[in-house]
XYZ file of C-alpha atoms in Angstrom:
166
model
C 71.668 -10.242 -23.128
C 73.668 -8.877 -20.378
C 73.256 -9.990 -16.774
C 73.803 -7.521 -14.052
C 74.154 -8.306 -10.414
C 71.637 -6.579 -8.279
C 73.227 -5.049 -5.323
C 71.308 -4.271 -2.211
C 72.715 -1.982 0.310
C 73.159 -3.074 3.897
C 70.336 -0.674 4.798
C 67.873 -2.591 2.608
C 68.932 -5.879 4.189
C 68.657 -4.403 7.696
C 65.124 -3.188 6.940
C 64.126 -6.622 5.690
C 65.606 -8.277 8.785
C 63.706 -5.813 10.964
C 60.425 -6.731 9.225
C 61.157 -10.438 9.702
C 61.920 -9.897 13.377
C 58.729 -7.885 13.803
C 56.667 -10.626 12.132
C 58.274 -13.272 14.383
C 57.552 -11.155 17.448
C 53.930 -10.774 16.346
C 53.550 -14.549 15.913
C 55.168 -15.162 19.304
C 52.874 -12.619 20.985
C 49.775 -14.157 19.409
C 50.877 -17.601 20.633
C 51.522 -16.329 24.165
C 48.130 -14.616 24.305
C 46.489 -17.832 23.092
C 48.195 -19.879 25.797
C 47.193 -17.361 28.476
C 43.570 -17.401 27.272
C 43.587 -21.203 27.325
C 44.945 -21.164 30.892
C 42.274 -18.681 31.987
C 39.512 -20.841 30.502
C 40.884 -23.918 32.270
C 40.981 -22.022 35.570
C 37.374 -20.859 35.138
C 36.226 -24.411 34.328
C 38.057 -25.726 37.381
C 36.401 -23.059 39.549
C 32.955 -23.988 38.196
C 33.609 -27.682 38.914
C 34.686 -26.802 42.450
C 31.494 -24.779 42.968
C 29.442 -27.687 41.617
C 31.154 -30.100 44.020
C 30.425 -27.763 46.954
C 26.794 -27.328 45.827
C 26.361 -31.112 45.655
C 27.576 -31.455 49.238
C 25.360 -28.633 50.495
C 22.256 -30.010 48.769
C 22.948 -33.473 50.149
C 23.427 -32.026 53.651
C 20.074 -30.239 53.509
C 18.362 -33.372 52.171
C 19.722 -35.313 55.160
C 18.481 -32.624 57.535
C 15.035 -32.812 55.931
C 14.990 -36.616 56.242
C 15.885 -36.420 59.940
C 13.093 -33.927 60.567
C 10.661 -35.260 57.945
C 7.532 -34.203 59.833
C 8.557 -30.543 59.420
C 9.573 -30.647 55.724
C 7.415 -27.652 54.839
C 9.446 -25.418 57.185
C 12.540 -25.971 55.031
C 10.894 -24.334 52.005
C 12.565 -21.093 50.875
C 12.855 -18.885 47.814
C 15.917 -17.494 46.049
C 17.413 -14.628 48.037
C 15.565 -15.480 51.246
C 17.597 -15.388 54.437
C 16.680 -17.202 57.621
C 18.029 -16.528 61.086
C 17.151 -17.813 64.509
C 18.239 -17.133 68.062
C 17.564 -20.729 69.073
C 20.678 -22.898 69.451
C 19.771 -26.558 69.236
C 23.310 -27.587 70.246
C 22.942 -25.881 73.621
C 19.232 -26.294 74.388
C 16.657 -28.915 73.585
C 14.500 -27.921 70.625
C 11.084 -28.884 69.360
C 10.886 -30.314 65.835
C 9.722 -26.908 64.571
C 12.607 -25.107 66.253
C 15.006 -27.721 64.885
C 13.790 -27.055 61.329
C 14.237 -23.293 61.762
C 17.667 -23.765 63.306
C 18.675 -26.296 60.598
C 17.860 -23.955 57.734
C 19.615 -20.995 59.392
C 22.735 -23.102 60.029
C 22.613 -24.484 56.510
C 22.343 -21.005 54.969
C 25.316 -19.909 57.042
C 27.316 -22.839 55.631
C 26.123 -21.935 52.121
C 27.375 -18.351 52.470
C 30.705 -19.536 53.891
C 31.407 -22.254 51.326
C 29.879 -20.903 48.123
C 30.669 -17.227 47.448
C 27.567 -15.383 46.285
C 25.700 -18.689 46.361
C 21.960 -18.928 46.821
C 19.376 -21.661 47.159
C 15.736 -22.538 46.802
C 13.792 -25.362 48.429
C 10.378 -26.066 46.929
C 7.738 -28.803 46.759
C 7.727 -30.593 43.414
C 4.405 -30.000 41.651
C 2.344 -33.130 41.152
C 4.592 -35.294 43.339
C 3.255 -35.440 46.871
C 5.987 -35.545 49.487
C 8.823 -34.757 47.053
C 10.964 -31.630 47.411
C 13.456 -29.933 45.124
C 16.659 -28.390 46.432
C 18.418 -26.036 44.017
C 21.804 -24.623 44.981
C 23.153 -21.952 42.638
C 26.349 -20.005 42.151
C 27.215 -17.129 39.792
C 28.549 -17.851 36.338
C 29.592 -15.649 33.432
C 27.668 -17.737 30.942
C 24.018 -17.293 30.209
C 22.339 -20.462 31.408
C 19.673 -22.161 29.371
C 16.132 -21.243 30.329
C 15.468 -23.036 33.565
C 12.506 -23.012 35.875
C 14.698 -23.903 38.856
C 17.695 -21.602 38.352
C 17.826 -17.786 38.133
C 19.544 -16.052 35.195
C 23.343 -15.781 35.322
C 23.524 -18.674 37.778
C 24.434 -22.287 37.400
C 22.560 -24.698 39.651
C 22.776 -28.143 41.120
C 19.343 -29.695 41.656
C 18.504 -32.509 44.019
C 15.107 -34.104 44.545
C 14.337 -35.664 47.892
C 11.400 -37.403 49.524
C 11.901 -36.967 53.285
C 8.838 -38.987 54.297
C 8.321 -42.511 53.072
């Protein structure tokens, strides 16, 4: 049996090296894309947590306003997409309790629009619980939320229940 040395030309070796380099570049690209996707997901989660923190503060602020003006709780009720405005300025002029409620909700909605981009809210009496109110503050999300009776589709919500009158 005779052994012969296989000789490969430099062109064959260069082609093989080119394939190896291409495979390494492909692996590196896939890794970089994975890291960028991971970073994007972390940024989106951070943004959602920030929106939730803002919504918590806004809901708490409205609950405090309702407690201060408990006799007019029903005037704070509003539906998703509803906008309230008033010409009364309770900082400048004395207001009745009714005017204060109207001014409160208009000021609060202005703060909502300023602090929570594309945010919305709903204030509603809780069924079966006399004197209790629900405050839902929502912001847009890319995820489909679970079926919720208090939050519209494509929104994530923070819900707070308050009893202004005791």
